[in-house]
CSV table of C-alpha atoms in Angstrom, one decimal:
chain,number,residue,atom,x,y,z
A,1,MET,CA,-125.6,-12.9,-133.6
A,2,THR,CA,-128.7,-13.3,-131.4
A,3,ARG,CA,-128.9,-16.3,-129.1
A,4,LYS,CA,-132.5,-15.9,-128.3
A,5,LYS,CA,-134.6,-19.0,-128.7
A,6,VAL,CA,-136.7,-18.7,-131.8
A,7,LYS,CA,-140.2,-20.0,-131.8
A,8,LEU,CA,-140.7,-22.5,-134.6
A,9,ALA,CA,-143.6,-20.9,-136.4
A,10,TYR,CA,-144.2,-19.0,-139.5
A,11,ILE,CA,-143.0,-15.4,-139.0
A,12,THR,CA,-145.9,-13.1,-139.6
A,13,ASN,CA,-144.0,-9.9,-139.6
A,14,ASP,CA,-143.0,-9.4,-143.3
A,15,SER,CA,-139.7,-7.6,-142.8
A,16,ALA,CA,-138.6,-9.9,-140.0
A,17,ARG,CA,-139.5,-12.9,-142.1
A,18,LYS,CA,-137.5,-11.6,-145.1
A,19,ALA,CA,-134.5,-10.7,-143.0
A,20,THR,CA,-134.6,-14.2,-141.4
A,21,PHE,CA,-134.9,-15.8,-144.8
A,22,LYS,CA,-131.8,-14.0,-146.1
A,23,LYS,CA,-129.7,-14.9,-143.1
A,24,ARG,CA,-130.8,-18.5,-142.9
A,25,LYS,CA,-130.6,-19.1,-146.6
A,26,LYS,CA,-127.0,-18.0,-146.6
A,27,GLY,CA,-126.3,-20.2,-143.5
A,28,LEU,CA,-128.0,-23.2,-145.1
A,29,MET,CA,-125.9,-23.0,-148.3
A,30,LYS,CA,-122.8,-22.6,-146.2
A,31,LYS,CA,-123.6,-25.8,-144.3
A,32,VAL,CA,-124.2,-27.8,-147.5
A,33,SER,CA,-120.9,-26.6,-148.8
A,34,GLU,CA,-119.1,-27.5,-145.6
A,35,LEU,CA,-120.6,-31.0,-145.5
A,36,SER,CA,-119.6,-31.6,-149.1
A,37,THR,CA,-116.0,-30.4,-148.5
A,38,LEU,CA,-115.4,-32.0,-145.1
A,39,CYS,CA,-116.7,-35.4,-146.1
A,40,GLY,CA,-115.8,-35.4,-149.7
A,41,ILE,CA,-119.3,-36.1,-150.9
A,42,ASP,CA,-121.7,-34.9,-153.6
A,43,ALA,CA,-124.6,-32.8,-152.6
A,44,CYS,CA,-127.1,-30.2,-153.9
A,45,ALA,CA,-129.7,-27.9,-152.6
A,46,ILE,CA,-132.7,-26.3,-154.3
A,47,LEU,CA,-134.5,-23.5,-152.5
A,48,TYR,CA,-137.8,-21.8,-153.5
A,49,SER,CA,-138.9,-18.7,-151.7
A,50,PRO,CA,-142.0,-16.5,-152.0
A,51,TYR,CA,-139.6,-13.7,-153.0
A,52,ASP,CA,-138.3,-15.1,-156.2
A,53,SER,CA,-139.7,-17.3,-158.9
A,54,GLN,CA,-136.2,-18.6,-159.6
A,55,PRO,CA,-134.8,-21.0,-157.0
A,56,GLU,CA,-131.6,-20.6,-155.2
A,57,VAL,CA,-129.3,-23.5,-155.8
A,58,TRP,CA,-126.0,-25.0,-154.6
A,59,PRO,CA,-123.4,-25.6,-155.9
A,60,SER,CA,-124.6,-24.2,-159.3
A,61,PRO,CA,-127.4,-25.0,-161.8
A,62,LEU,CA,-125.0,-27.3,-163.6
A,63,GLY,CA,-123.8,-28.9,-160.4
A,64,VAL,CA,-127.4,-29.6,-159.3
A,65,GLN,CA,-128.2,-31.2,-162.7
A,66,ARG,CA,-125.2,-33.5,-162.3
A,67,VAL,CA,-126.3,-34.6,-158.8
A,68,LEU,CA,-129.9,-35.0,-159.8
A,69,ALA,CA,-128.8,-37.2,-162.7
A,70,HIS,CA,-126.8,-39.4,-160.3
A,71,PHE,CA,-129.8,-39.5,-158.0
A,72,LYS,CA,-132.3,-40.4,-160.7
A,73,LYS,CA,-130.0,-43.2,-161.9
A,74,MET,CA,-130.3,-45.0,-158.6
A,75,PRO,CA,-133.0,-47.6,-158.1
A,76,GLU,CA,-136.3,-46.2,-156.8
A,77,MET,CA,-135.9,-48.0,-153.5
A,78,GLU,CA,-132.5,-46.6,-152.8
A,79,GLN,CA,-133.8,-43.1,-153.6
A,80,SER,CA,-136.7,-43.3,-151.2
A,81,LYS,CA,-135.1,-45.3,-148.4
A,82,LYS,CA,-133.5,-42.3,-146.8
A,83,MET,CA,-136.0,-39.7,-148.1
A,84,VAL,CA,-137.7,-37.6,-145.6
A,85,ASN,CA,-140.0,-34.6,-145.4
A,86,GLN,CA,-140.6,-32.4,-142.3
A,87,GLU,CA,-143.1,-34.8,-140.8
A,88,SER,CA,-141.1,-37.9,-141.2
A,89,PHE,CA,-137.9,-36.2,-140.2
A,90,LEU,CA,-139.5,-35.0,-137.0
A,91,ARG,CA,-140.8,-38.4,-136.2
A,92,GLN,CA,-137.3,-39.8,-136.7
A,93,ARG,CA,-135.9,-37.3,-134.2
A,94,ILE,CA,-138.7,-37.9,-131.7
A,95,ALA,CA,-138.1,-41.7,-131.9
A,96,LYS,CA,-134.3,-41.2,-131.4
A,97,GLY,CA,-135.0,-38.9,-128.5
A,98,ASN,CA,-137.3,-41.4,-126.9
A,99,GLU,CA,-134.7,-44.1,-127.2
A,100,GLN,CA,-132.1,-41.9,-125.5
A,101,LEU,CA,-134.6,-41.0,-122.9
A,102,LYS,CA,-135.4,-44.6,-122.1
A,103,LYS,CA,-131.7,-45.5,-121.8
A,104,GLN,CA,-130.9,-42.5,-119.6
A,105,ARG,CA,-133.8,-43.3,-117.3
A,106,LYS,CA,-132.6,-46.9,-117.1
A,107,ASP,CA,-129.1,-45.8,-116.2
A,108,ASN,CA,-130.4,-43.4,-113.6
A,109,ARG,CA,-132.6,-46.1,-112.1
A,110,GLU,CA,-129.6,-48.4,-111.8
A,111,LYS,CA,-127.5,-45.7,-110.1
A,112,GLU,CA,-130.3,-44.9,-107.8
A,113,ILE,CA,-131.0,-48.5,-106.7
A,114,THR,CA,-127.3,-49.1,-106.3
A,115,GLN,CA,-127.2,-46.1,-103.9
A,116,VAL,CA,-130.2,-47.6,-102.0
A,117,MET,CA,-128.3,-50.9,-101.8
A,118,TYR,CA,-125.2,-49.3,-100.4
A,119,GLN,CA,-127.1,-47.3,-97.9
A,120,SER,CA,-129.2,-50.3,-96.8
A,121,LEU,CA,-126.0,-52.1,-96.0
A,122,THR,CA,-125.3,-49.5,-93.3
A,123,GLY,CA,-128.5,-50.5,-91.7
A,124,LYS,CA,-130.8,-48.0,-93.2
A,125,GLY,CA,-134.4,-49.3,-93.1
A,126,LEU,CA,-136.4,-50.6,-96.1
A,127,GLN,CA,-139.7,-49.1,-94.9
A,128,ASN,CA,-139.8,-46.3,-97.4
A,129,LEU,CA,-139.5,-48.6,-100.4
A,130,ASN,CA,-142.5,-49.8,-102.3
A,131,ILE,CA,-142.8,-53.2,-104.0
A,132,VAL,CA,-141.3,-52.0,-107.2
A,133,ASP,CA,-138.2,-50.6,-105.4
A,134,LEU,CA,-137.8,-53.8,-103.4
A,135,ASN,CA,-138.0,-55.9,-106.5
A,136,ASP,CA,-135.4,-53.8,-108.3
A,137,LEU,CA,-133.2,-53.8,-105.1
A,138,GLY,CA,-133.4,-57.6,-104.9
A,139,TRP,CA,-132.4,-57.9,-108.5
A,140,MET,CA,-129.4,-55.6,-108.0
A,141,ILE,CA,-128.3,-57.6,-104.9
A,142,ASP,CA,-128.4,-60.8,-107.0
A,143,GLN,CA,-126.4,-59.2,-109.8
A,144,ASN,CA,-123.8,-58.1,-107.3
A,145,LEU,CA,-123.7,-61.4,-105.6
A,146,LYS,CA,-123.1,-63.1,-109.0
A,147,ASP,CA,-120.1,-60.8,-109.7
A,148,ILE,CA,-118.7,-61.2,-106.2
A,149,HIS,CA,-118.9,-65.0,-106.5
A,150,LYS,CA,-117.1,-64.9,-109.8
A,151,ARG,CA,-114.4,-62.7,-108.4
A,152,ILE,CA,-113.9,-64.8,-105.3
A,153,GLU,CA,-113.6,-67.9,-107.5
A,154,SER,CA,-111.0,-66.3,-109.7
A,155,LEU,CA,-109.0,-65.0,-106.8
A,156,ASN,CA,-108.9,-68.4,-105.3
A,157,LYS,CA,-107.9,-70.0,-108.5
A,158,GLU,CA,-105.0,-67.5,-108.7
A,159,ALA,CA,-104.0,-68.3,-105.2
A,160,GLN,CA,-104.2,-72.0,-106.1
A,161,SER,CA,-101.9,-71.8,-109.1
A,162,GLN,CA,-99.5,-69.5,-107.2
A,163,ALA,CA,-99.4,-72.0,-104.4
A,164,ALA,CA,-98.8,-74.9,-106.8
A,165,ALA,CA,-96.1,-73.0,-108.5
A,166,ALA,CA,-94.4,-72.2,-105.2
A,167,ALA,CA,-94.8,-75.8,-104.1
A,168,ALA,CA,-93.4,-77.0,-107.4
A,169,ALA,CA,-90.3,-74.9,-107.0
A,170,ALA,CA,-89.8,-76.2,-103.4
A,171,ALA,CA,-90.4,-79.8,-104.3
A,172,GLY,CA,-88.2,-79.5,-107.3
A,173,GLN,CA,-85.4,-78.6,-105.0
A,174,LEU,CA,-86.3,-81.5,-102.8
A,175,ILE,CA,-86.1,-84.0,-105.6
A,176,LYS,CA,-82.8,-82.7,-106.8
A,177,THR,CA,-81.1,-83.0,-103.4
A,178,GLY,CA,-82.8,-86.1,-101.7
A,179,GLY,CA,-81.6,-89.5,-103.0
A,180,LYS,CA,-84.6,-91.4,-101.9
A,181,VAL,CA,-87.0,-88.9,-103.5
A,182,GLN,CA,-85.2,-89.2,-106.8
A,183,GLU,CA,-87.1,-92.4,-107.6
A,184,GLU,CA,-90.3,-90.4,-107.6
A,185,LYS,CA,-89.1,-88.3,-110.5
A,186,PRO,CA,-90.1,-90.4,-113.5
A,187,ALA,CA,-93.5,-90.9,-112.0
A,188,PHE,CA,-93.9,-87.2,-111.5
A,189,ASP,CA,-92.8,-86.4,-115.0
A,190,SER,CA,-95.5,-88.6,-116.5
A,191,MET,CA,-98.3,-86.9,-114.7
A,192,ASP,CA,-100.2,-84.2,-116.5
A,193,ALA,CA,-100.1,-80.6,-115.3
A,194,ILE,CA,-103.3,-80.6,-113.3
A,195,GLN,CA,-102.5,-83.8,-111.5
A,196,ARG,CA,-99.1,-82.3,-110.7
A,197,GLN,CA,-100.6,-79.2,-109.2
A,198,GLN,CA,-103.0,-81.3,-107.2
A,199,TRP,CA,-100.3,-83.6,-106.0
A,200,PHE,CA,-98.1,-80.7,-104.9
A,201,VAL,CA,-100.8,-79.0,-103.0
A,202,ASP,CA,-101.8,-82.2,-101.3
A,203,LEU,CA,-98.1,-82.7,-100.5
A,204,VAL,CA,-98.1,-79.4,-98.6
A,205,ASN,CA,-101.6,-79.8,-97.1
A,206,PRO,CA,-102.2,-83.5,-96.7
A,207,ASN,CA,-105.5,-83.0,-94.8
A,208,GLU,CA,-107.2,-80.3,-96.8
A,209,GLN,CA,-110.2,-81.0,-98.9
A,210,MET,CA,-110.0,-79.5,-102.3
A,211,GLY,CA,-113.2,-78.0,-103.5
A,212,PHE,CA,-113.1,-75.7,-106.5
A,213,ALA,CA,-116.8,-75.0,-107.0
A,214,GLY,CA,-119.6,-73.5,-104.9
A,215,ASP,CA,-119.4,-72.3,-101.4
A,216,ASP,CA,-117.0,-74.7,-100.0
A,217,MET,CA,-114.1,-72.6,-101.2
A,218,MET,CA,-111.0,-72.8,-99.1
A,219,LEU,CA,-107.6,-71.4,-99.5
A,220,PRO,CA,-105.0,-74.2,-100.0
A,221,PHE,CA,-102.8,-73.3,-97.1
A,222,GLY,CA,-105.3,-73.9,-94.4
A,223,ASP,CA,-106.5,-70.4,-93.9
A,224,ASN,CA,-109.8,-71.8,-92.6
A,225,ASN,CA,-110.0,-69.5,-89.6
A,226,HIS,CA,-111.5,-67.1,-92.1
A,227,ASN,CA,-114.9,-68.7,-92.0
A,228,ALA,CA,-115.1,-68.8,-88.3
A,229,LEU,CA,-115.2,-65.0,-88.0
A,230,TRP,CA,-118.8,-64.7,-89.1
A,231,PRO,CA,-121.8,-66.9,-89.3
A,232,ASN,CA,-121.7,-69.8,-91.8
A,233,GLY,CA,-125.4,-70.5,-91.8
A,234,PHE,CA,-126.1,-70.4,-95.5
A,235,PHE,CA,-123.2,-72.5,-96.7
A,236,PRO,CA,-124.9,-75.8,-97.5
B,1,MET,CA,-112.5,-29.1,-109.3
B,2,ALA,CA,-111.6,-30.6,-112.6
B,3,THR,CA,-114.5,-32.0,-114.6
B,4,VAL,CA,-114.0,-34.7,-117.2
B,5,ARG,CA,-114.9,-33.3,-120.6
B,6,LYS,CA,-117.2,-35.6,-122.5
B,7,SER,CA,-116.4,-33.9,-125.9
B,8,LYS,CA,-114.1,-31.3,-127.1
B,9,GLY,CA,-116.8,-28.7,-127.4
B,10,ARG,CA,-117.0,-26.1,-130.1
B,11,GLN,CA,-113.8,-25.9,-132.1
B,12,LYS,CA,-112.9,-24.3,-135.3
B,13,VAL,CA,-112.7,-26.9,-138.1
B,14,GLU,CA,-110.5,-26.6,-141.1
B,15,MET,CA,-112.5,-26.6,-144.4
B,16,THR,CA,-110.7,-29.5,-146.1
B,17,LYS,CA,-111.6,-33.1,-146.5
B,18,MET,CA,-111.2,-35.0,-143.2
B,19,THR,CA,-108.5,-37.5,-143.0
B,20,LYS,CA,-109.6,-39.9,-140.2
B,21,GLU,CA,-112.2,-42.3,-141.7
B,22,SER,CA,-114.0,-42.8,-138.4
B,23,ASN,CA,-114.3,-39.1,-137.8
B,24,LEU,CA,-115.5,-38.6,-141.3
B,25,GLN,CA,-118.4,-41.0,-140.8
B,26,VAL,CA,-119.5,-39.4,-137.5
B,27,THR,CA,-119.1,-35.9,-139.0
B,28,PHE,CA,-121.2,-36.8,-141.9
B,29,SER,CA,-124.0,-38.3,-139.8
B,30,LYS,CA,-124.1,-35.3,-137.4
B,31,ARG,CA,-123.8,-32.6,-140.0
B,32,ARG,CA,-126.4,-34.2,-142.3
B,33,SER,CA,-128.8,-34.3,-139.5
B,34,GLY,CA,-128.1,-30.7,-138.6
B,35,LEU,CA,-128.4,-29.6,-142.2
B,36,PHE,CA,-131.8,-31.2,-142.6
B,37,LYS,CA,-132.8,-29.5,-139.3
B,38,LYS,CA,-131.8,-26.1,-140.6
B,39,ALA,CA,-133.6,-26.7,-143.8
B,40,SER,CA,-136.8,-27.7,-142.0
B,41,GLU,CA,-136.6,-24.6,-139.8
B,42,LEU,CA,-136.1,-22.3,-142.8
B,43,CYS,CA,-139.2,-23.8,-144.4
B,44,THR,CA,-141.3,-23.4,-141.3
B,45,LEU,CA,-140.1,-19.9,-140.4
B,46,CYS,CA,-140.2,-18.3,-143.8
B,47,GLY,CA,-142.6,-20.4,-145.8
B,48,ALA,CA,-139.8,-21.6,-148.1
B,49,GLU,CA,-139.8,-24.9,-150.1
B,50,THR,CA,-136.7,-26.9,-150.6
B,51,ALA,CA,-135.0,-30.2,-151.6
B,52,ILE,CA,-131.6,-31.2,-150.4
B,53,ILE,CA,-129.8,-34.3,-151.7
B,54,VAL,CA,-126.6,-35.7,-150.1
B,55,PHE,CA,-124.6,-38.8,-150.9
B,56,SER,CA,-123.0,-40.5,-147.9
B,57,PRO,CA,-119.4,-41.7,-147.8
B,58,GLY,CA,-120.9,-45.1,-148.0
B,59,LYS,CA,-122.6,-44.3,-151.3
B,60,LYS,CA,-126.1,-44.2,-149.8
B,61,VAL,CA,-128.3,-41.2,-150.7
B,62,TYR,CA,-130.1,-39.1,-148.1
B,63,SER,CA,-132.7,-36.4,-149.1
B,64,PHE,CA,-134.9,-33.9,-147.4
B,65,GLY,CA,-137.7,-32.2,-149.1
B,66,HIS,CA,-140.5,-29.8,-148.2
B,67,PRO,CA,-143.3,-30.3,-149.1
B,68,CYS,CA,-141.6,-33.4,-150.6
B,69,VAL,CA,-138.4,-34.1,-152.6
B,70,GLU,CA,-140.3,-35.3,-155.7
B,71,SER,CA,-142.4,-32.3,-156.1
B,72,ILE,CA,-139.5,-29.9,-155.8
B,73,LEU,CA,-137.4,-31.9,-158.3
B,74,ASP,CA,-140.3,-32.0,-160.7
B,75,ARG,CA,-140.7,-28.2,-160.3
B,76,PHE,CA,-137.0,-27.7,-160.8
B,77,LEU,CA,-136.9,-29.8,-163.9
B,78,MET,CA,-140.0,-28.0,-165.1
B,79,ARG,CA,-142.2,-31.0,-165.3
B,80,ASN,CA,-144.8,-29.4,-163.0
B,81,PRO,CA,-145.5,-25.7,-163.0
B,82,LEU,CA,-146.1,-24.3,-159.5
B,83,PRO,CA,-149.2,-26.1,-158.2
B,84,ASN,CA,-151.8,-24.0,-156.4
B,85,SER,CA,-155.0,-25.9,-156.3
B,86,GLY,CA,-157.4,-25.5,-153.4
B,87,SER,CA,-157.3,-29.2,-152.3
B,88,LEU,CA,-153.5,-29.1,-152.3
B,89,GLN,CA,-153.5,-26.1,-150.1
B,90,LEU,CA,-155.9,-27.8,-147.6
B,91,PHE,CA,-153.6,-30.8,-147.6
B,92,GLU,CA,-150.6,-28.6,-146.9
B,93,ALA,CA,-152.4,-26.8,-144.1
B,94,HIS,CA,-153.2,-30.2,-142.5
B,95,ARG,CA,-149.6,-31.2,-142.8
B,96,THR,CA,-148.5,-27.9,-141.2
B,97,THR,CA,-150.6,-28.6,-138.2
B,98,ASN,CA,-149.1,-32.0,-137.9
B,99,VAL,CA,-145.6,-30.6,-138.1
B,100,ARG,CA,-146.4,-28.1,-135.4
B,101,LYS,CA,-147.7,-30.8,-133.1
B,102,LEU,CA,-144.6,-32.9,-133.8
B,103,ASN,CA,-142.3,-30.0,-133.0
B,104,VAL,CA,-144.1,-29.6,-129.7
B,105,GLN,CA,-143.6,-33.3,-129.0
B,106,LEU,CA,-139.9,-33.1,-130.0
B,107,THR,CA,-139.3,-30.2,-127.7
B,108,GLN,CA,-140.9,-32.1,-124.8
B,109,VAL,CA,-138.7,-35.2,-125.4
B,110,VAL,CA,-135.6,-33.0,-125.6
B,111,ASN,CA,-136.4,-31.3,-122.4
B,112,GLN,CA,-137.2,-34.5,-120.6
B,113,LEU,CA,-133.9,-35.9,-121.8
B,114,GLU,CA,-132.0,-32.9,-120.5
B,115,GLY,CA,-133.7,-33.3,-117.1
B,116,GLU,CA,-132.8,-37.0,-116.9
B,117,LYS,CA,-129.2,-36.2,-117.8
B,118,LYS,CA,-129.0,-33.7,-115.1
B,119,ARG,CA,-130.4,-36.2,-112.7
B,120,GLY,CA,-127.9,-38.7,-113.7
B,121,GLU,CA,-125.0,-36.3,-113.0
B,122,ALA,CA,-126.5,-35.5,-109.6
B,123,LEU,CA,-126.7,-39.2,-108.8
B,124,THR,CA,-123.1,-39.7,-109.8
B,125,GLN,CA,-122.0,-36.8,-107.6
B,126,MET,CA,-123.8,-38.4,-104.6
B,127,TRP,CA,-122.1,-41.7,-105.3
B,128,LYS,CA,-118.6,-40.0,-105.4
B,129,ALA,CA,-119.3,-38.2,-102.2
B,130,CYS,CA,-120.2,-41.4,-100.3
B,131,LYS,CA,-117.4,-43.5,-101.8
B,132,PRO,CA,-114.6,-42.5,-99.3
B,133,GLN,CA,-116.6,-43.7,-96.3
B,134,CYS,CA,-118.1,-46.8,-97.9
B,135,TRP,CA,-115.4,-49.3,-98.9
B,136,TRP,CA,-118.2,-51.6,-100.2
B,137,ALA,CA,-119.1,-49.0,-102.8
B,138,ALA,CA,-115.7,-49.5,-104.6
B,139,PRO,CA,-115.6,-51.6,-107.7
B,140,ILE,CA,-115.3,-55.3,-107.0
B,141,GLU,CA,-111.9,-55.6,-108.6
B,142,GLU,CA,-110.5,-53.3,-105.9
B,143,LEU,CA,-111.7,-55.4,-103.0
B,144,SER,CA,-109.7,-57.9,-101.1
B,145,LEU,CA,-110.8,-61.5,-100.6
B,146,GLU,CA,-111.8,-60.8,-97.0
B,147,GLN,CA,-113.8,-57.8,-98.0
B,148,LEU,CA,-115.5,-59.7,-100.7
B,149,GLU,CA,-116.5,-62.5,-98.3
B,150,LEU,CA,-117.8,-60.0,-95.8
B,151,LEU,CA,-119.7,-58.1,-98.5
B,152,LYS,CA,-121.2,-61.4,-99.8
B,153,VAL,CA,-122.5,-62.2,-96.3
B,154,SER,CA,-123.9,-58.8,-95.8
B,155,LEU,CA,-125.7,-58.8,-99.2
B,156,GLU,CA,-127.2,-62.2,-98.6
B,157,ASP,CA,-128.5,-60.9,-95.3
B,158,LEU,CA,-129.9,-57.9,-97.0
B,159,ARG,CA,-131.6,-60.0,-99.7
B,160,ARG,CA,-133.4,-61.9,-96.9
B,161,LYS,CA,-134.5,-58.6,-95.4
B,162,VAL,CA,-135.8,-57.4,-98.8
B,163,ALA,CA,-137.8,-60.6,-99.3
B,164,ARG,CA,-139.3,-60.3,-95.9
B,165,GLN,CA,-140.2,-56.7,-96.4
B,166,ALA,CA,-141.8,-57.4,-99.7
B,167,ASP,CA,-143.9,-60.2,-98.2
B,168,GLU,CA,-145.1,-57.9,-95.5
B,169,LEU,CA,-146.1,-55.3,-98.0
B,170,MET,CA,-148.1,-57.8,-100.0
B,171,ILE,CA,-149.8,-59.2,-97.0
B,172,GLU,CA,-150.7,-55.7,-95.8
B,173,GLY,CA,-152.4,-55.2,-99.1
B,174,LYS,CA,-150.6,-52.0,-99.9
B,175,ASN,CA,-150.2,-53.1,-103.4
B,176,PRO,CA,-153.2,-54.4,-105.2
B,177,PRO,CA,-152.9,-57.9,-106.7
B,178,ALA,CA,-153.8,-56.5,-110.2
B,179,PHE,CA,-150.3,-55.2,-110.3
B,180,PHE,CA,-148.8,-58.6,-110.9
B,181,PRO,CA,-148.6,-59.3,-114.6
B,182,GLY,CA,-150.2,-62.4,-115.9
B,183,ASN,CA,-151.9,-63.4,-112.6
B,184,SER,CA,-155.5,-63.7,-112.0
B,185,VAL,CA,-156.9,-60.9,-109.8
B,186,GLY,CA,-156.8,-61.7,-106.1
B,187,THR,CA,-154.1,-64.3,-106.2
B,188,ILE,CA,-151.2,-63.6,-103.9
B,189,VAL,CA,-148.0,-65.1,-105.4
B,190,PRO,CA,-145.2,-66.2,-103.1
B,191,TYR,CA,-142.6,-63.5,-103.4
B,192,ALA,CA,-139.7,-65.7,-104.4
B,193,GLU,CA,-141.6,-67.2,-107.2
B,194,TRP,CA,-142.8,-63.9,-108.4
B,195,MET,CA,-139.4,-62.3,-108.2
B,196,ALA,CA,-137.9,-65.2,-110.2
B,197,GLY,CA,-139.8,-64.3,-113.3
B,198,PHE,CA,-139.7,-60.5,-113.0
B,199,ASP,CA,-137.7,-58.3,-115.2
B,200,PRO,CA,-137.4,-55.0,-113.4
B,201,TYR,CA,-136.7,-53.0,-116.5
B,202,SER,CA,-139.7,-54.1,-118.5
B,203,HIS,CA,-142.2,-52.3,-116.5
B,204,LYS,CA,-143.1,-48.7,-116.2
B,205,TYR,CA,-140.8,-47.0,-113.8
B,206,ASN,CA,-142.2,-45.9,-110.5
B,207,PHE,CA,-140.9,-42.5,-109.9
B,208,GLY,CA,-143.5,-41.7,-107.3
B,209,TYR,CA,-141.8,-43.4,-104.4
B,210,GLY,CA,-141.1,-41.2,-101.5
B,211,GLY,CA,-138.3,-41.6,-99.1
B,212,PRO,CA,-134.8,-40.2,-98.7
B,213,PHE,CA,-133.3,-41.8,-101.7
B,214,LEU,CA,-134.0,-39.0,-104.1
């Protein structure tokens, strides 16, 4: 079997054309048959050639009649909805190809700009970028900042609830053992869960300010030295 | 080096009805398209005429016909003897030219797609190579809180630099004001305002930029 790329044009050489026709006709019928078997569906093929007044058919003249009858019974709109000829079929494939091309280009652009962003973080200059690149880069930075912000928030929330849980366990012990503290118990039980968490954390860190939103995020156990390591200029 | 296989590649398929419903749908879709492609090629290469009708697993009917399904069916059912009028031949010749042009177009698109895919793979390779040295290139989920805070600060700093650079470019007049969509010619829009309304993926891509990033 040749693997040469065939030019999609009418084969002018008569014998070559006839040979190609024989091979491809056989292949086509095989493909219809396979499709029908693999997917358990009805199908038929009618093929006219310059070599024979009678058409070649699949599966059989009777089989074709059966499929055609089924086809004709369908409403006109259903028949023509997915009907194509060479032109329309090619247009469909071109449209699909363009869609895939657009998506691939977009993905590539994202990868590229992300690379630029990472390299710029190492101090690489922005001089070689034009206005479009800069705009895309700015957008990418914003996207990343959004995701980082979300992630930081969720990590802090986790740390919060873990701290509250730990404090709850510790305080629970306290309540059980200390006589004085036992009076607090009914009051504690009547609080709702969030209040309880807050209360425990405040118990452990009486001077800390609890901010859950925005840039004033702090870890509950006074790990504020964090923020002193690098400039705080844009925290409002 | 092991490469991740995106699909299983060419494998021998057993000629019996497929069992997995999801696979069946995909197979139908792909094979139907391939079948029509083969039919189309046969017609172009050998001057054949054909009609193929297939019913989908979802009871929809797909058909391909050259010159068109209806004329072939009529001919088969002997409603129309073989037509050979002069005007019809002219019509067909015109259509053949269209088909040839469309084939050229399709080949172009396919080649471009291939090129972009290769480019995508190359970019991914570059990224993988740089990852071990660049901790900030790792996915956000893998970073510690400290790293995240540091990265945040660095990115905010970079954002300011980008804004500054963009302002400089605009002032230098390296990019003509006509570039900005919806603005009157000659107006220079403050960068932040302009950037706020800009969707980077709705414009034509600028692949002409120079620099070391390619």
